[in-house]
Amino acid sequence: MTPDDVTPYDMTPDDVAPDGMTSHAELGLRADRVTREAGGRLIVDGVTLAPPPGSTVGLLGPNGSGKSTLLRILAGVLAPASGVVTLDGDPLRDVGRRTVARRVAVVDQDATTQVELSVEEVVRLGRIPHRRAWSPSTAQDEEAVREALTRTGLSDRAAQSWHTLSGGERQRVQIARALAQAPQELLLDEPTNHLDIQHQLDLLSLVADLPLTSVIALHDLNLAAMFCDHVLVLREGVAHASGTPSEVITEELIAKVYGVRAVVTTLADEGERFTRPSIRFLRN
């Protein structure tokens, strides 16, 4: 595929709404031809991304391809130089920051703090967008924190110090903090960095099973093939290909985008809804 072949994802007649109504295609968080420059260089160049509601989308590409920058644009942390990010059809710049914070949660690569906090206190930070300044926690806040701890398997660690946790456990706490926000969209920037294989699989299984729209920047193509419904491949800021992992992750694409040789085979485990590619890299 070439950049000209890339579409946000196919639209159907049901996506077209009468005047004054929000179409299905406009629902959720989407980027339309966004561009961002830094140091006189295009970091993101005309990228469109429209994740289907409830899907898990992987952002793939080599280092410096624009994955983290695109996530920050989606989160509203960075403004695009051109193009627009919308939330349910409204430009993100016109949506209040508190509304965005309630709706979109972000998990960065390496969250840290010098403050002595317990696991529960970190997770409770996710409720800040739902509370007025200096107001006490409500019953709804406490229930959201308990549910987030339970869903991430951290209930028995609630009183434990954040600083005593392993890297995988800290990432799980950050996901719990994000879930406490009660978001509909979850953005994760290289969440498996520095994790061993077991923690990588556990963390991505958790994310893929959440009833949310998730966009995840990943390096590992096999992990993307296992856990993502769709992938978008970036190269030097340009959307090079998009679609299902089976459609996109090919030997030709890996050679062109990553500059390495690979053998790609198709797997279809019993009980899985879709086939998926399995990648074995070769020495050049």
Tab-separated table of C-alpha atoms in Angstrom:
chain	number	residue	atom	x	y	z
A	1	MET	CA	0.000	0.000	0.000
A	2	THR	CA	1.044	3.601	-0.543
A	3	PRO	CA	0.015	6.760	1.340
A	4	ASP	CA	-2.611	7.348	-1.336
A	5	ASP	CA	-4.219	4.014	-0.451
A	6	VAL	CA	-4.706	4.962	3.198
A	7	THR	CA	-8.234	5.678	4.389
A	8	PRO	CA	-9.393	6.274	7.953
A	9	TYR	CA	-11.522	3.121	7.681
A	10	ASP	CA	-14.267	2.318	5.231
A	11	MET	CA	-17.512	4.295	5.470
A	12	THR	CA	-20.921	2.867	4.695
A	13	PRO	CA	-24.206	4.632	3.865
A	14	ASP	CA	-25.146	4.272	7.544
A	15	ASP	CA	-22.281	6.617	8.387
A	16	VAL	CA	-23.980	9.533	6.623
A	17	ALA	CA	-26.287	11.500	8.913
A	18	PRO	CA	-29.009	14.055	8.153
A	19	ASP	CA	-28.090	17.699	8.535
A	20	GLY	CA	-27.627	18.730	12.153
A	21	MET	CA	-26.942	15.199	13.396
A	22	THR	CA	-23.679	13.449	14.239
A	23	SER	CA	-22.943	10.520	11.930
A	24	HIS	CA	-21.566	7.211	13.118
A	25	ALA	CA	-18.285	8.059	11.382
A	26	GLU	CA	-17.975	11.257	13.451
A	27	LEU	CA	-18.437	9.542	16.790
A	28	GLY	CA	-15.396	9.213	19.002
A	29	LEU	CA	-11.932	10.700	18.723
A	30	ARG	CA	-10.501	11.155	15.239
A	31	ALA	CA	-7.735	13.000	13.450
A	32	ASP	CA	-8.299	14.388	9.964
A	33	ARG	CA	-5.166	15.157	7.913
A	34	VAL	CA	-3.222	16.463	10.902
A	35	THR	CA	0.258	17.914	10.474
A	36	ARG	CA	2.853	18.899	13.052
A	37	GLU	CA	6.309	20.421	12.606
A	38	ALA	CA	9.295	20.560	14.953
A	39	GLY	CA	12.690	22.050	14.253
A	40	GLY	CA	11.705	22.834	10.691
A	41	ARG	CA	10.840	19.198	9.997
A	42	LEU	CA	7.447	17.571	9.499
A	43	ILE	CA	6.956	15.121	12.366
A	44	VAL	CA	3.375	14.213	11.407
A	45	ASP	CA	2.415	14.800	7.794
A	46	GLY	CA	-1.277	14.782	6.868
A	47	VAL	CA	-2.313	11.757	8.934
A	48	THR	CA	-5.935	10.660	9.219
A	49	LEU	CA	-7.037	8.232	11.919
A	50	ALA	CA	-10.632	7.337	12.814
A	51	PRO	CA	-10.729	4.358	15.189
A	52	PRO	CA	-14.022	2.435	15.105
A	53	PRO	CA	-15.704	2.737	18.538
A	54	GLY	CA	-14.588	-0.040	20.871
A	55	SER	CA	-11.641	-1.087	18.717
A	56	THR	CA	-7.971	-1.474	19.578
A	57	VAL	CA	-5.740	0.351	17.092
A	58	GLY	CA	-1.970	-0.071	16.957
A	59	LEU	CA	0.316	2.746	15.817
A	60	LEU	CA	3.382	1.144	14.241
A	61	GLY	CA	6.597	2.480	12.764
A	62	PRO	CA	10.311	2.917	13.487
A	63	ASN	CA	11.660	5.334	16.063
A	64	GLY	CA	11.046	8.901	14.932
A	65	SER	CA	8.125	7.985	12.704
A	66	GLY	CA	5.697	10.248	14.596
A	67	LYS	CA	3.785	7.792	16.784
A	68	SER	CA	4.185	9.662	20.083
A	69	THR	CA	3.541	13.028	18.441
A	70	LEU	CA	0.324	11.731	16.865
A	71	LEU	CA	-0.838	10.459	20.260
A	72	ARG	CA	-0.166	13.871	21.825
A	73	ILE	CA	-2.137	15.544	19.051
A	74	LEU	CA	-5.043	13.159	19.654
A	75	ALA	CA	-4.877	13.931	23.379
A	76	GLY	CA	-4.944	17.690	22.757
A	77	VAL	CA	-1.513	18.142	24.351
A	78	LEU	CA	-0.129	19.355	21.021
A	79	ALA	CA	-2.066	21.399	18.490
A	80	PRO	CA	-1.780	20.389	14.836
A	81	ALA	CA	-0.284	22.933	12.458
A	82	SER	CA	-3.008	21.946	10.004
A	83	GLY	CA	-5.871	19.505	9.962
A	84	VAL	CA	-8.209	18.933	12.877
A	85	VAL	CA	-8.846	16.546	15.749
A	86	THR	CA	-12.522	16.058	16.585
A	87	LEU	CA	-14.420	14.502	19.452
A	88	ASP	CA	-17.885	13.350	18.396
A	89	GLY	CA	-17.642	15.725	15.443
A	90	ASP	CA	-16.613	18.814	17.443
A	91	PRO	CA	-13.104	20.248	17.003
A	92	LEU	CA	-11.053	19.303	20.041
A	93	ARG	CA	-9.856	22.910	20.396
A	94	ASP	CA	-13.484	23.931	21.017
A	95	VAL	CA	-14.114	21.247	23.635
A	96	GLY	CA	-13.371	22.236	27.239
A	97	ARG	CA	-10.231	20.752	28.786
A	98	ARG	CA	-12.210	19.233	31.629
A	99	THR	CA	-14.554	17.554	29.160
A	100	VAL	CA	-11.613	16.144	27.218
A	101	ALA	CA	-9.955	14.940	30.438
A	102	ARG	CA	-13.137	13.140	31.442
A	103	ARG	CA	-13.410	11.523	28.053
A	104	VAL	CA	-9.829	10.752	26.949
A	105	ALA	CA	-7.251	9.071	29.203
A	106	VAL	CA	-3.512	8.922	28.450
A	107	VAL	CA	-0.894	6.439	29.644
A	108	ASP	CA	2.650	7.646	28.953
A	109	GLN	CA	5.772	5.539	28.514
A	110	ASP	CA	7.485	6.190	31.831
A	111	ALA	CA	5.242	7.756	34.452
A	112	THR	CA	7.064	8.557	37.672
A	113	THR	CA	6.747	10.678	40.782
A	114	GLN	CA	9.018	11.762	43.623
A	115	VAL	CA	6.051	12.019	45.971
A	116	GLU	CA	5.409	9.089	48.282
A	117	LEU	CA	2.042	7.754	47.111
A	118	SER	CA	0.204	4.494	47.553
A	119	VAL	CA	-1.262	2.573	44.631
A	120	GLU	CA	-4.756	3.700	45.612
A	121	GLU	CA	-3.681	7.343	45.802
A	122	VAL	CA	-2.221	7.170	42.289
A	123	VAL	CA	-5.414	5.618	40.947
A	124	ARG	CA	-7.507	8.263	42.714
A	125	LEU	CA	-5.709	10.936	40.645
A	126	GLY	CA	-7.856	9.752	37.761
A	127	ARG	CA	-10.906	11.279	39.421
A	128	ILE	CA	-9.526	14.833	39.360
A	129	PRO	CA	-11.378	15.797	36.132
A	130	HIS	CA	-14.659	14.805	37.780
A	131	ARG	CA	-14.212	16.918	40.918
A	132	ARG	CA	-14.095	20.600	41.718
A	133	ALA	CA	-10.937	21.978	43.283
A	134	TRP	CA	-10.532	20.994	46.936
A	135	SER	CA	-13.836	19.118	46.970
A	136	PRO	CA	-13.862	15.810	48.878
A	137	SER	CA	-14.225	12.447	47.178
A	138	THR	CA	-17.764	11.327	46.495
A	139	ALA	CA	-19.209	7.853	46.695
A	140	GLN	CA	-19.044	7.755	42.900
A	141	ASP	CA	-15.330	8.602	43.020
A	142	GLU	CA	-14.612	5.839	45.502
A	143	GLU	CA	-16.600	3.311	43.486
A	144	ALA	CA	-14.696	4.256	40.316
A	145	VAL	CA	-11.372	3.770	42.129
A	146	ARG	CA	-12.436	0.397	43.553
A	147	GLU	CA	-13.635	-0.785	40.168
A	148	ALA	CA	-10.407	0.313	38.463
A	149	LEU	CA	-8.303	-1.508	41.065
A	150	THR	CA	-10.418	-4.639	40.691
A	151	ARG	CA	-10.361	-4.631	36.897
A	152	THR	CA	-6.572	-4.335	36.838
A	153	GLY	CA	-6.027	-6.934	39.571
A	154	LEU	CA	-4.578	-4.438	42.040
A	155	SER	CA	-7.082	-4.548	44.886
A	156	ASP	CA	-4.609	-6.341	47.149
A	157	ARG	CA	-1.920	-3.737	46.358
A	158	ALA	CA	-4.036	-0.653	47.131
A	159	ALA	CA	-2.037	0.326	50.236
A	160	GLN	CA	1.364	-0.540	48.769
A	161	SER	CA	3.846	2.228	47.969
A	162	TRP	CA	4.125	3.143	44.274
A	163	HIS	CA	7.937	3.169	44.605
A	164	THR	CA	8.091	-0.496	45.613
A	165	LEU	CA	6.392	-1.737	42.431
A	166	SER	CA	8.010	-3.347	39.415
A	167	GLY	CA	7.840	-1.703	35.987
A	168	GLY	CA	4.976	-3.939	34.891
A	169	GLU	CA	3.039	-3.243	38.077
A	170	ARG	CA	3.531	0.508	37.677
A	171	GLN	CA	2.147	0.373	34.149
A	172	ARG	CA	-0.849	-1.550	35.437
A	173	VAL	CA	-1.406	1.145	38.091
A	174	GLN	CA	-1.280	3.812	35.380
A	175	ILE	CA	-3.945	1.955	33.427
A	176	ALA	CA	-6.035	1.733	36.613
A	177	ARG	CA	-5.600	5.493	37.068
A	178	ALA	CA	-6.743	6.005	33.488
A	179	LEU	CA	-9.758	3.732	34.007
A	180	ALA	CA	-10.749	5.689	37.109
A	181	GLN	CA	-11.313	8.632	34.764
A	182	ALA	CA	-14.152	6.594	33.224
A	183	PRO	CA	-12.929	7.444	29.700
A	184	GLN	CA	-14.292	6.305	26.379
A	185	GLU	CA	-10.926	6.624	24.633
A	186	LEU	CA	-7.597	5.383	25.952
A	187	LEU	CA	-4.251	6.474	24.433
A	188	LEU	CA	-1.120	4.509	25.339
A	189	ASP	CA	2.435	5.416	24.326
A	190	GLU	CA	4.709	2.354	24.192
A	191	PRO	CA	3.153	0.782	27.308
A	192	THR	CA	5.212	-2.420	26.959
A	193	ASN	CA	8.620	-0.707	27.022
A	194	HIS	CA	11.016	-2.295	29.540
A	195	LEU	CA	8.541	-5.072	30.403
A	196	ASP	CA	9.288	-8.791	30.229
A	197	ILE	CA	7.236	-10.992	27.912
A	198	GLN	CA	4.735	-12.108	30.543
A	199	HIS	CA	3.977	-8.536	31.613
A	200	GLN	CA	3.704	-7.424	27.986
A	201	LEU	CA	1.116	-10.102	27.272
A	202	ASP	CA	-0.783	-9.469	30.511
A	203	LEU	CA	-0.918	-5.721	29.966
A	204	LEU	CA	-2.038	-5.850	26.333
A	205	SER	CA	-4.603	-8.557	27.120
A	206	LEU	CA	-6.030	-6.231	29.755
A	207	VAL	CA	-6.180	-3.285	27.339
A	208	ALA	CA	-7.657	-5.285	24.456
A	209	ASP	CA	-10.444	-6.606	26.687
A	210	LEU	CA	-11.504	-3.166	27.927
A	211	PRO	CA	-14.822	-1.826	26.578
A	212	LEU	CA	-13.035	1.271	25.266
A	213	THR	CA	-11.535	2.620	22.081
A	214	SER	CA	-7.780	2.214	22.537
A	215	VAL	CA	-4.933	3.608	20.432
A	216	ILE	CA	-1.551	2.085	21.306
A	217	ALA	CA	1.888	3.024	20.009
A	218	LEU	CA	3.889	-0.206	19.708
A	219	HIS	CA	7.257	-1.368	18.430
A	220	ASP	CA	6.606	-5.105	18.495
A	221	LEU	CA	4.799	-6.205	15.322
A	222	ASN	CA	3.872	-9.601	16.744
A	223	LEU	CA	2.192	-7.981	19.742
A	224	ALA	CA	0.293	-5.661	17.405
A	225	ALA	CA	-0.823	-8.650	15.351
A	226	MET	CA	-2.021	-10.478	18.470
A	227	PHE	CA	-3.947	-7.696	20.171
A	228	CYS	CA	-4.935	-5.007	17.663
A	229	ASP	CA	-8.063	-4.937	15.514
A	230	HIS	CA	-6.501	-2.364	13.188
A	231	VAL	CA	-3.022	-0.943	12.665
A	232	LEU	CA	-1.715	2.301	11.164
A	233	VAL	CA	1.903	2.262	9.992
A	234	LEU	CA	3.842	5.532	10.037
A	235	ARG	CA	7.122	6.234	8.271
A	236	GLU	CA	8.773	9.638	8.595
A	237	GLY	CA	5.456	11.107	9.738
A	238	VAL	CA	3.435	9.813	6.792
A	239	ALA	CA	0.660	7.203	7.059
A	240	HIS	CA	2.137	4.422	4.953
A	241	ALA	CA	-0.579	1.768	5.351
A	242	SER	CA	-3.676	1.030	7.425
A	243	GLY	CA	-6.070	-1.877	7.894
A	244	THR	CA	-6.221	-5.140	9.792
A	245	PRO	CA	-2.903	-6.682	10.859
A	246	SER	CA	-3.327	-9.437	8.259
A	247	GLU	CA	-3.816	-6.867	5.518
A	248	VAL	CA	-1.002	-4.561	6.538
A	249	ILE	CA	1.830	-6.536	8.137
A	250	THR	CA	3.498	-8.139	5.132
A	251	GLU	CA	7.063	-9.029	4.237
A	252	GLU	CA	7.082	-6.234	1.674
A	253	LEU	CA	5.906	-3.604	4.143
A	254	ILE	CA	8.424	-4.686	6.795
A	255	ALA	CA	11.251	-4.437	4.266
A	256	LYS	CA	10.129	-1.020	3.025
A	257	VAL	CA	9.291	0.608	6.371
A	258	TYR	CA	11.770	-1.063	8.718
A	259	GLY	CA	14.533	-2.003	6.286
A	260	VAL	CA	14.756	-5.613	7.494
A	261	ARG	CA	13.901	-9.003	6.039
A	262	ALA	CA	11.166	-11.097	7.592
A	263	VAL	CA	9.040	-14.167	6.982
A	264	VAL	CA	5.342	-13.582	7.642
A	265	THR	CA	3.025	-16.562	8.082
A	266	THR	CA	-0.693	-16.653	8.815
A	267	LEU	CA	-2.012	-18.174	12.028
A	268	ALA	CA	-5.587	-19.033	12.925
A	269	ASP	CA	-5.878	-20.502	16.403
A	270	GLU	CA	-9.029	-22.392	17.248
A	271	GLY	CA	-11.663	-20.056	18.659
A	272	GLU	CA	-10.147	-16.898	17.200
A	273	ARG	CA	-12.407	-14.780	15.003
A	274	PHE	CA	-9.662	-13.688	12.630
A	275	THR	CA	-6.408	-14.949	11.240
A	276	ARG	CA	-3.328	-12.995	12.224
A	277	PRO	CA	0.208	-12.710	10.887
A	278	SER	CA	3.201	-14.115	12.731
A	279	ILE	CA	6.535	-12.462	11.997
A	280	ARG	CA	9.982	-14.041	12.086
A	281	PHE	CA	12.830	-11.658	11.414
A	282	LEU	CA	15.880	-12.682	9.388
A	283	ARG	CA	19.464	-11.517	9.480
A	284	ASN	CA	20.271	-9.118	6.672
